[in-house]
């Protein structure tokens, strides 16, 4: 489980949640648009792995394809957490992928050329993906339209089982 | 003669199949937002730490050797003014934007302090957020409403994640 709800400034509310991963380093947090889910990277023996937490139930959610291809980095969630985007390792290449929690389908998002994905951000409705790319020692951001490959994840939709 | 015609027809069919195959491959791929990406690549050589809202892109951009927070309106393809958010004596580290683009949470380094802040665009106000127990913030993620914030925090040599409920 995740860390804690912490007090922030005089106008914010704080709670602390139980923490079963206390000894493990956790980083790269990404909240779903509705705030009910949290993706994060946990440093484990087999490499940095993405985890998905249901903040309402206080439980970990299973990931299919993303149980492999470590190290993972820079997770990002859509509004209901239906889609989780993350950078994975495929051979000697870094590869951005999106796992659909509803269908189990995986979308691989190769970037043409020698550009290497460094960070990702999925728009709340999953229609766009911003990618920080490393190219010839420089960082740049490119925005990609995903509307032809995945259906939107809108605020009024619900995932089955939620 | 008949054989030649059949070969020609087969060649035409093969070409048609090739075109159809390529077309089906092209469909189902992510498409680059060319106009927007041209705008971004023209204005600076270095952008990093993207955070996308419904029609907003918050990012750290290097201008003349100095990094600053920038908010881009993706619909109208223009940079939005953020008065008071960038300081000449500070270096932004991470930024996250709410879905409607009204709230930006960010971490910045100023002197020897690492600060966690919330910027409200509609009010033009900047609020310092304090961690309890104390720690050094690194990365931030706002939910869509901008009322829940996840922060990567360093404590006792280990990364942890705090969840902070923010007031309306």
mmCIF file with all atom_site columns, N, CA, C and O in Angstrom, chain A residues 46-88:
data_model
loop_
_atom_site.group_PDB
_atom_site.id
_atom_site.type_symbol
_atom_site.label_atom_id
_atom_site.label_alt_id
_atom_site.label_comp_id
_atom_site.label_asym_id
_atom_site.label_entity_id
_atom_site.label_seq_id
_atom_site.pdbx_PDB_ins_code
_atom_site.Cartn_x
_atom_site.Cartn_y
_atom_site.Cartn_z
_atom_site.occupancy
_atom_site.B_iso_or_equiv
_atom_site.pdbx_formal_charge
_atom_site.auth_seq_id
_atom_site.auth_comp_id
_atom_site.auth_asym_id
_atom_site.auth_atom_id
_atom_site.pdbx_PDB_model_num
ATOM 1   N N  . UNK A 1 46 ? 13.920  -7.467 -8.830  1.00 0.00 ? 46 UNK A N  1
ATOM 2   C CA . UNK A 1 46 ? 13.951  -7.727 -10.267 1.00 0.00 ? 46 UNK A CA 1
ATOM 3   C C  . UNK A 1 46 ? 13.868  -6.448 -11.097 1.00 0.00 ? 46 UNK A C  1
ATOM 4   O O  . UNK A 1 46 ? 13.624  -6.492 -12.296 1.00 0.00 ? 46 UNK A O  1
ATOM 5   N N  . UNK A 1 47 ? 14.067  -5.309 -10.467 1.00 0.00 ? 47 UNK A N  1
ATOM 6   C CA . UNK A 1 47 ? 14.060  -4.034 -11.196 1.00 0.00 ? 47 UNK A CA 1
ATOM 7   C C  . UNK A 1 47 ? 12.872  -3.184 -10.804 1.00 0.00 ? 47 UNK A C  1
ATOM 8   O O  . UNK A 1 47 ? 11.979  -3.632 -10.068 1.00 0.00 ? 47 UNK A O  1
ATOM 9   N N  . UNK A 1 48 ? 12.849  -1.966 -11.287 1.00 0.00 ? 48 UNK A N  1
ATOM 10  C CA . UNK A 1 48 ? 11.768  -1.034 -10.965 1.00 0.00 ? 48 UNK A CA 1
ATOM 11  C C  . UNK A 1 48 ? 10.494  -1.482 -11.663 1.00 0.00 ? 48 UNK A C  1
ATOM 12  O O  . UNK A 1 48 ? 10.480  -1.643 -12.887 1.00 0.00 ? 48 UNK A O  1
ATOM 13  N N  . UNK A 1 49 ? 9.423   -1.686 -10.878 1.00 0.00 ? 49 UNK A N  1
ATOM 14  C CA . UNK A 1 49 ? 8.171   -2.210 -11.434 1.00 0.00 ? 49 UNK A CA 1
ATOM 15  C C  . UNK A 1 49 ? 7.025   -1.258 -11.139 1.00 0.00 ? 49 UNK A C  1
ATOM 16  O O  . UNK A 1 49 ? 6.929   -0.716 -10.032 1.00 0.00 ? 49 UNK A O  1
ATOM 17  N N  . UNK A 1 50 ? 6.147   -1.126 -12.116 1.00 0.00 ? 50 UNK A N  1
ATOM 18  C CA . UNK A 1 50 ? 4.974   -0.288 -11.905 1.00 0.00 ? 50 UNK A CA 1
ATOM 19  C C  . UNK A 1 50 ? 3.958   -1.053 -11.064 1.00 0.00 ? 50 UNK A C  1
ATOM 20  O O  . UNK A 1 50 ? 3.819   -2.277 -11.190 1.00 0.00 ? 50 UNK A O  1
ATOM 21  N N  . UNK A 1 51 ? 3.290   -0.339 -10.171 1.00 0.00 ? 51 UNK A N  1
ATOM 22  C CA . UNK A 1 51 ? 2.201   -0.910 -9.379  1.00 0.00 ? 51 UNK A CA 1
ATOM 23  C C  . UNK A 1 51 ? 0.990   -0.002 -9.501  1.00 0.00 ? 51 UNK A C  1
ATOM 24  O O  . UNK A 1 51 ? 1.135   1.213  -9.662  1.00 0.00 ? 51 UNK A O  1
ATOM 25  N N  . UNK A 1 52 ? -0.182  -0.618 -9.424  1.00 0.00 ? 52 UNK A N  1
ATOM 26  C CA . UNK A 1 52 ? -1.424  0.143  -9.496  1.00 0.00 ? 52 UNK A CA 1
ATOM 27  C C  . UNK A 1 52 ? -2.201  -0.071 -8.206  1.00 0.00 ? 52 UNK A C  1
ATOM 28  O O  . UNK A 1 52 ? -2.458  -1.215 -7.811  1.00 0.00 ? 52 UNK A O  1
ATOM 29  N N  . UNK A 1 53 ? -2.543  1.017  -7.547  1.00 0.00 ? 53 UNK A N  1
ATOM 30  C CA . UNK A 1 53 ? -3.231  0.961  -6.265  1.00 0.00 ? 53 UNK A CA 1
ATOM 31  C C  . UNK A 1 53 ? -4.645  1.509  -6.401  1.00 0.00 ? 53 UNK A C  1
ATOM 32  O O  . UNK A 1 53 ? -4.853  2.538  -7.054  1.00 0.00 ? 53 UNK A O  1
ATOM 33  N N  . UNK A 1 54 ? -5.599  0.789  -5.782  1.00 0.00 ? 54 UNK A N  1
ATOM 34  C CA . UNK A 1 54 ? -6.949  1.313  -5.647  1.00 0.00 ? 54 UNK A CA 1
ATOM 35  C C  . UNK A 1 54 ? -6.995  2.064  -4.320  1.00 0.00 ? 54 UNK A C  1
ATOM 36  O O  . UNK A 1 54 ? -6.948  1.458  -3.251  1.00 0.00 ? 54 UNK A O  1
ATOM 37  N N  . UNK A 1 55 ? -7.089  3.386  -4.371  1.00 0.00 ? 55 UNK A N  1
ATOM 38  C CA . UNK A 1 55 ? -7.006  4.185  -3.145  1.00 0.00 ? 55 UNK A CA 1
ATOM 39  C C  . UNK A 1 55 ? -8.276  4.077  -2.309  1.00 0.00 ? 55 UNK A C  1
ATOM 40  O O  . UNK A 1 55 ? -8.236  4.293  -1.100  1.00 0.00 ? 55 UNK A O  1
ATOM 41  N N  . UNK A 1 56 ? -9.412  3.751  -2.942  1.00 0.00 ? 56 UNK A N  1
ATOM 42  C CA . UNK A 1 56 ? -10.660 3.625  -2.184  1.00 0.00 ? 56 UNK A CA 1
ATOM 43  C C  . UNK A 1 56 ? -10.672 2.341  -1.363  1.00 0.00 ? 56 UNK A C  1
ATOM 44  O O  . UNK A 1 56 ? -11.101 2.327  -0.215  1.00 0.00 ? 56 UNK A O  1
ATOM 45  N N  . UNK A 1 57 ? -10.184 1.248  -1.979  1.00 0.00 ? 57 UNK A N  1
ATOM 46  C CA . UNK A 1 57 ? -10.193 -0.050 -1.293  1.00 0.00 ? 57 UNK A CA 1
ATOM 47  C C  . UNK A 1 57 ? -8.891  -0.315 -0.545  1.00 0.00 ? 57 UNK A C  1
ATOM 48  O O  . UNK A 1 57 ? -8.822  -1.233 0.269   1.00 0.00 ? 57 UNK A O  1
ATOM 49  N N  . UNK A 1 58 ? -7.858  0.450  -0.858  1.00 0.00 ? 58 UNK A N  1
ATOM 50  C CA . UNK A 1 58 ? -6.570  0.226  -0.212  1.00 0.00 ? 58 UNK A CA 1
ATOM 51  C C  . UNK A 1 58 ? -5.906  -1.065 -0.662  1.00 0.00 ? 58 UNK A C  1
ATOM 52  O O  . UNK A 1 58 ? -5.213  -1.721 0.112   1.00 0.00 ? 58 UNK A O  1
ATOM 53  N N  . UNK A 1 59 ? -6.132  -1.433 -1.928  1.00 0.00 ? 59 UNK A N  1
ATOM 54  C CA . UNK A 1 59 ? -5.567  -2.694 -2.429  1.00 0.00 ? 59 UNK A CA 1
ATOM 55  C C  . UNK A 1 59 ? -4.731  -2.452 -3.686  1.00 0.00 ? 59 UNK A C  1
ATOM 56  O O  . UNK A 1 59 ? -4.880  -1.424 -4.356  1.00 0.00 ? 59 UNK A O  1
ATOM 57  N N  . UNK A 1 60 ? -3.877  -3.435 -3.988  1.00 0.00 ? 60 UNK A N  1
ATOM 58  C CA . UNK A 1 60 ? -3.124  -3.416 -5.246  1.00 0.00 ? 60 UNK A CA 1
ATOM 59  C C  . UNK A 1 60 ? -3.965  -4.075 -6.335  1.00 0.00 ? 60 UNK A C  1
ATOM 60  O O  . UNK A 1 60 ? -4.648  -5.058 -6.073  1.00 0.00 ? 60 UNK A O  1
ATOM 61  N N  . UNK A 1 61 ? -3.898  -3.526 -7.526  1.00 0.00 ? 61 UNK A N  1
ATOM 62  C CA . UNK A 1 61 ? -4.643  -4.098 -8.648  1.00 0.00 ? 61 UNK A CA 1
ATOM 63  C C  . UNK A 1 61 ? -3.686  -4.867 -9.553  1.00 0.00 ? 61 UNK A C  1
ATOM 64  O O  . UNK A 1 61 ? -2.540  -4.442 -9.751  1.00 0.00 ? 61 UNK A O  1
ATOM 65  N N  . UNK A 1 62 ? -4.145  -6.007 -10.079 1.00 0.00 ? 62 UNK A N  1
ATOM 66  C CA . UNK A 1 62 ? -3.240  -6.811 -10.904 1.00 0.00 ? 62 UNK A CA 1
ATOM 67  C C  . UNK A 1 62 ? -2.956  -6.161 -12.254 1.00 0.00 ? 62 UNK A C  1
ATOM 68  O O  . UNK A 1 62 ? -3.838  -5.542 -12.853 1.00 0.00 ? 62 UNK A O  1
ATOM 69  N N  . UNK A 1 63 ? -1.727  -6.303 -12.718 1.00 0.00 ? 63 UNK A N  1
ATOM 70  C CA . UNK A 1 63 ? -1.340  -5.851 -14.051 1.00 0.00 ? 63 UNK A CA 1
ATOM 71  C C  . UNK A 1 63 ? -0.884  -7.087 -14.826 1.00 0.00 ? 63 UNK A C  1
ATOM 72  O O  . UNK A 1 63 ? -0.205  -7.939 -14.272 1.00 0.00 ? 63 UNK A O  1
ATOM 73  N N  . UNK A 1 64 ? -1.269  -7.160 -16.090 1.00 0.00 ? 64 UNK A N  1
ATOM 74  C CA . UNK A 1 64 ? -0.988  -8.369 -16.857 1.00 0.00 ? 64 UNK A CA 1
ATOM 75  C C  . UNK A 1 64 ? 0.362   -8.248 -17.555 1.00 0.00 ? 64 UNK A C  1
ATOM 76  O O  . UNK A 1 64 ? 1.375   -8.732 -17.066 1.00 0.00 ? 64 UNK A O  1
ATOM 77  N N  . UNK A 1 65 ? 0.369   -7.559 -18.681 1.00 0.00 ? 65 UNK A N  1
ATOM 78  C CA . UNK A 1 65 ? 1.604   -7.403 -19.460 1.00 0.00 ? 65 UNK A CA 1
ATOM 79  C C  . UNK A 1 65 ? 2.679   -6.703 -18.623 1.00 0.00 ? 65 UNK A C  1
ATOM 80  O O  . UNK A 1 65 ? 3.862   -6.999 -18.728 1.00 0.00 ? 65 UNK A O  1
ATOM 81  N N  . UNK A 1 66 ? 2.238   -5.784 -17.773 1.00 0.00 ? 66 UNK A N  1
ATOM 82  C CA . UNK A 1 66 ? 3.187   -4.966 -17.019 1.00 0.00 ? 66 UNK A CA 1
ATOM 83  C C  . UNK A 1 66 ? 3.764   -5.675 -15.797 1.00 0.00 ? 66 UNK A C  1
ATOM 84  O O  . UNK A 1 66 ? 4.423   -5.058 -14.975 1.00 0.00 ? 66 UNK A O  1
ATOM 85  N N  . UNK A 1 67 ? 3.511   -6.985 -15.681 1.00 0.00 ? 67 UNK A N  1
ATOM 86  C CA . UNK A 1 67 ? 4.221   -7.734 -14.660 1.00 0.00 ? 67 UNK A CA 1
ATOM 87  C C  . UNK A 1 67 ? 5.611   -8.129 -15.165 1.00 0.00 ? 67 UNK A C  1
ATOM 88  O O  . UNK A 1 67 ? 6.401   -8.716 -14.447 1.00 0.00 ? 67 UNK A O  1
ATOM 89  N N  . UNK A 1 68 ? 5.893   -7.782 -16.437 1.00 0.00 ? 68 UNK A N  1
ATOM 90  C CA . UNK A 1 68 ? 7.192   -8.114 -17.043 1.00 0.00 ? 68 UNK A CA 1
ATOM 91  C C  . UNK A 1 68 ? 7.789   -6.855 -17.683 1.00 0.00 ? 68 UNK A C  1
ATOM 92  O O  . UNK A 1 68 ? 7.270   -5.781 -17.538 1.00 0.00 ? 68 UNK A O  1
ATOM 93  N N  . UNK A 1 69 ? 8.893   -7.055 -18.398 1.00 0.00 ? 69 UNK A N  1
ATOM 94  C CA . UNK A 1 69 ? 9.551   -6.005 -19.181 1.00 0.00 ? 69 UNK A CA 1
ATOM 95  C C  . UNK A 1 69 ? 10.043  -4.838 -18.320 1.00 0.00 ? 69 UNK A C  1
ATOM 96  O O  . UNK A 1 69 ? 9.927   -3.683 -18.693 1.00 0.00 ? 69 UNK A O  1
ATOM 97  N N  . UNK A 1 70 ? 10.592  -5.179 -17.140 1.00 0.00 ? 70 UNK A N  1
ATOM 98  C CA . UNK A 1 70 ? 11.210  -4.160 -16.300 1.00 0.00 ? 70 UNK A CA 1
ATOM 99  C C  . UNK A 1 70 ? 12.583  -3.785 -16.868 1.00 0.00 ? 70 UNK A C  1
ATOM 100 O O  . UNK A 1 70 ? 13.167  -4.597 -17.590 1.00 0.00 ? 70 UNK A O  1
ATOM 101 N N  . UNK A 1 71 ? 13.165  -2.649 -16.505 1.00 0.00 ? 71 UNK A N  1
ATOM 102 C CA . UNK A 1 71 ? 12.617  -1.666 -15.577 1.00 0.00 ? 71 UNK A CA 1
ATOM 103 C C  . UNK A 1 71 ? 11.536  -0.798 -16.213 1.00 0.00 ? 71 UNK A C  1
ATOM 104 O O  . UNK A 1 71 ? 11.584  -0.487 -17.396 1.00 0.00 ? 71 UNK A O  1
ATOM 105 N N  . UNK A 1 72 ? 10.564  -0.435 -15.377 1.00 0.00 ? 72 UNK A N  1
ATOM 106 C CA . UNK A 1 72 ? 9.500   0.476  -15.803 1.00 0.00 ? 72 UNK A CA 1
ATOM 107 C C  . UNK A 1 72 ? 9.802   1.883  -15.294 1.00 0.00 ? 72 UNK A C  1
ATOM 108 O O  . UNK A 1 72 ? 10.477  2.059  -14.282 1.00 0.00 ? 72 UNK A O  1
ATOM 109 N N  . UNK A 1 73 ? 9.263   2.858  -15.997 1.00 0.00 ? 73 UNK A N  1
ATOM 110 C CA . UNK A 1 73 ? 9.401   4.243  -15.519 1.00 0.00 ? 73 UNK A CA 1
ATOM 111 C C  . UNK A 1 73 ? 8.238   5.075  -16.035 1.00 0.00 ? 73 UNK A C  1
ATOM 112 O O  . UNK A 1 73 ? 7.582   4.722  -17.010 1.00 0.00 ? 73 UNK A O  1
ATOM 113 N N  . UNK A 1 74 ? 8.017   6.191  -15.341 1.00 0.00 ? 74 UNK A N  1
ATOM 114 C CA . UNK A 1 74 ? 7.069   7.233  -15.731 1.00 0.00 ? 74 UNK A CA 1
ATOM 115 C C  . UNK A 1 74 ? 5.656   6.730  -16.046 1.00 0.00 ? 74 UNK A C  1
ATOM 116 O O  . UNK A 1 74 ? 5.168   6.892  -17.167 1.00 0.00 ? 74 UNK A O  1
ATOM 117 N N  . UNK A 1 75 ? 4.967   6.131  -15.075 1.00 0.00 ? 75 UNK A N  1
ATOM 118 C CA . UNK A 1 75 ? 3.581   5.717  -15.336 1.00 0.00 ? 75 UNK A CA 1
ATOM 119 C C  . UNK A 1 75 ? 2.647   6.917  -15.447 1.00 0.00 ? 75 UNK A C  1
ATOM 120 O O  . UNK A 1 75 ? 2.943   7.993  -14.934 1.00 0.00 ? 75 UNK A O  1
ATOM 121 N N  . UNK A 1 76 ? 1.531   6.704  -16.126 1.00 0.00 ? 76 UNK A N  1
ATOM 122 C CA . UNK A 1 76 ? 0.512   7.755  -16.238 1.00 0.00 ? 76 UNK A CA 1
ATOM 123 C C  . UNK A 1 76 ? -0.846  7.085  -16.421 1.00 0.00 ? 76 UNK A C  1
ATOM 124 O O  . UNK A 1 76 ? -0.943  6.052  -17.092 1.00 0.00 ? 76 UNK A O  1
ATOM 125 N N  . UNK A 1 77 ? -1.886  7.661  -15.801 1.00 0.00 ? 77 UNK A N  1
ATOM 126 C CA . UNK A 1 77 ? -3.221  7.053  -15.824 1.00 0.00 ? 77 UNK A CA 1
ATOM 127 C C  . UNK A 1 77 ? -4.240  7.955  -16.498 1.00 0.00 ? 77 UNK A C  1
ATOM 128 O O  . UNK A 1 77 ? -4.140  9.184  -16.415 1.00 0.00 ? 77 UNK A O  1
ATOM 129 N N  . UNK A 1 78 ? -5.242  7.321  -17.099 1.00 0.00 ? 78 UNK A N  1
ATOM 130 C CA . UNK A 1 78 ? -6.366  8.076  -17.650 1.00 0.00 ? 78 UNK A CA 1
ATOM 131 C C  . UNK A 1 78 ? -7.367  8.377  -16.527 1.00 0.00 ? 78 UNK A C  1
ATOM 132 O O  . UNK A 1 78 ? -7.111  8.092  -15.363 1.00 0.00 ? 78 UNK A O  1
ATOM 133 N N  . UNK A 1 79 ? -8.521  8.946  -16.881 1.00 0.00 ? 79 UNK A N  1
ATOM 134 C CA . UNK A 1 79 ? -9.451  9.464  -15.868 1.00 0.00 ? 79 UNK A CA 1
ATOM 135 C C  . UNK A 1 79 ? -9.872  8.413  -14.836 1.00 0.00 ? 79 UNK A C  1
ATOM 136 O O  . UNK A 1 79 ? -9.741  8.610  -13.631 1.00 0.00 ? 79 UNK A O  1
ATOM 137 N N  . UNK A 1 80 ? -10.396 7.277  -15.321 1.00 0.00 ? 80 UNK A N  1
ATOM 138 C CA . UNK A 1 80 ? -10.849 6.217  -14.398 1.00 0.00 ? 80 UNK A CA 1
ATOM 139 C C  . UNK A 1 80 ? -9.764  5.184  -14.116 1.00 0.00 ? 80 UNK A C  1
ATOM 140 O O  . UNK A 1 80 ? -10.026 4.187  -13.447 1.00 0.00 ? 80 UNK A O  1
ATOM 141 N N  . UNK A 1 81 ? -8.589  5.402  -14.669 1.00 0.00 ? 81 UNK A N  1
ATOM 142 C CA . UNK A 1 81 ? -7.513  4.429  -14.520 1.00 0.00 ? 81 UNK A CA 1
ATOM 143 C C  . UNK A 1 81 ? -7.686  3.246  -15.449 1.00 0.00 ? 81 UNK A C  1
ATOM 144 O O  . UNK A 1 81 ? -7.032  2.220  -15.266 1.00 0.00 ? 81 UNK A O  1
ATOM 145 N N  . UNK A 1 82 ? -8.565  3.385  -16.458 1.00 0.00 ? 82 UNK A N  1
ATOM 146 C CA . UNK A 1 82 ? -8.720  2.279  -17.410 1.00 0.00 ? 82 UNK A CA 1
ATOM 147 C C  . UNK A 1 82 ? -7.396  2.033  -18.151 1.00 0.00 ? 82 UNK A C  1
ATOM 148 O O  . UNK A 1 82 ? -7.007  0.889  -18.374 1.00 0.00 ? 82 UNK A O  1
ATOM 149 N N  . UNK A 1 83 ? -6.738  3.106  -18.547 1.00 0.00 ? 83 UNK A N  1
ATOM 150 C CA . UNK A 1 83 ? -5.472  2.976  -19.273 1.00 0.00 ? 83 UNK A CA 1
ATOM 151 C C  . UNK A 1 83 ? -4.309  3.353  -18.367 1.00 0.00 ? 83 UNK A C  1
ATOM 152 O O  . UNK A 1 83 ? -4.351  4.375  -17.666 1.00 0.00 ? 83 UNK A O  1
ATOM 153 N N  . UNK A 1 84 ? -3.271  2.530  -18.409 1.00 0.00 ? 84 UNK A N  1
ATOM 154 C CA . UNK A 1 84 ? -2.029  2.873  -17.738 1.00 0.00 ? 84 UNK A CA 1
ATOM 155 C C  . UNK A 1 84 ? -0.923  2.883  -18.793 1.00 0.00 ? 84 UNK A C  1
ATOM 156 O O  . UNK A 1 84 ? -0.712  1.896  -19.492 1.00 0.00 ? 84 UNK A O  1
ATOM 157 N N  . UNK A 1 85 ? -0.289  4.045  -18.923 1.00 0.00 ? 85 UNK A N  1
ATOM 158 C CA . UNK A 1 85 ? 0.843   4.183  -19.852 1.00 0.00 ? 85 UNK A CA 1
ATOM 159 C C  . UNK A 1 85 ? 2.123   4.130  -19.040 1.00 0.00 ? 85 UNK A C  1
ATOM 160 O O  . UNK A 1 85 ? 2.187   4.663  -17.928 1.00 0.00 ? 85 UNK A O  1
ATOM 161 N N  . UNK A 1 86 ? 3.135   3.489  -19.579 1.00 0.00 ? 86 UNK A N  1
ATOM 162 C CA . UNK A 1 86 ? 4.410   3.385  -18.859 1.00 0.00 ? 86 UNK A CA 1
ATOM 163 C C  . UNK A 1 86 ? 5.526   3.087  -19.858 1.00 0.00 ? 86 UNK A C  1
ATOM 164 O O  . UNK A 1 86 ? 5.270   2.554  -20.939 1.00 0.00 ? 86 UNK A O  1
ATOM 165 N N  . UNK A 1 87 ? 6.736   3.453  -19.498 1.00 0.00 ? 87 UNK A N  1
ATOM 166 C CA . UNK A 1 87 ? 7.889   3.130  -20.354 1.00 0.00 ? 87 UNK A CA 1
ATOM 167 C C  . UNK A 1 87 ? 8.486   1.810  -19.856 1.00 0.00 ? 87 UNK A C  1
ATOM 168 O O  . UNK A 1 87 ? 8.738   1.646  -18.661 1.00 0.00 ? 87 UNK A O  1
ATOM 169 N N  . UNK A 1 88 ? 8.674   0.880  -20.782 1.00 0.00 ? 88 UNK A N  1
ATOM 170 C CA . UNK A 1 88 ? 9.169   -0.458 -20.442 1.00 0.00 ? 88 UNK A CA 1
ATOM 171 C C  . UNK A 1 88 ? 10.479  -0.731 -21.188 1.00 0.00 ? 88 UNK A C  1
ATOM 172 O O  . UNK A 1 88 ? 10.931  0.101  -21.988 1.00 0.00 ? 88 UNK A O  1
#
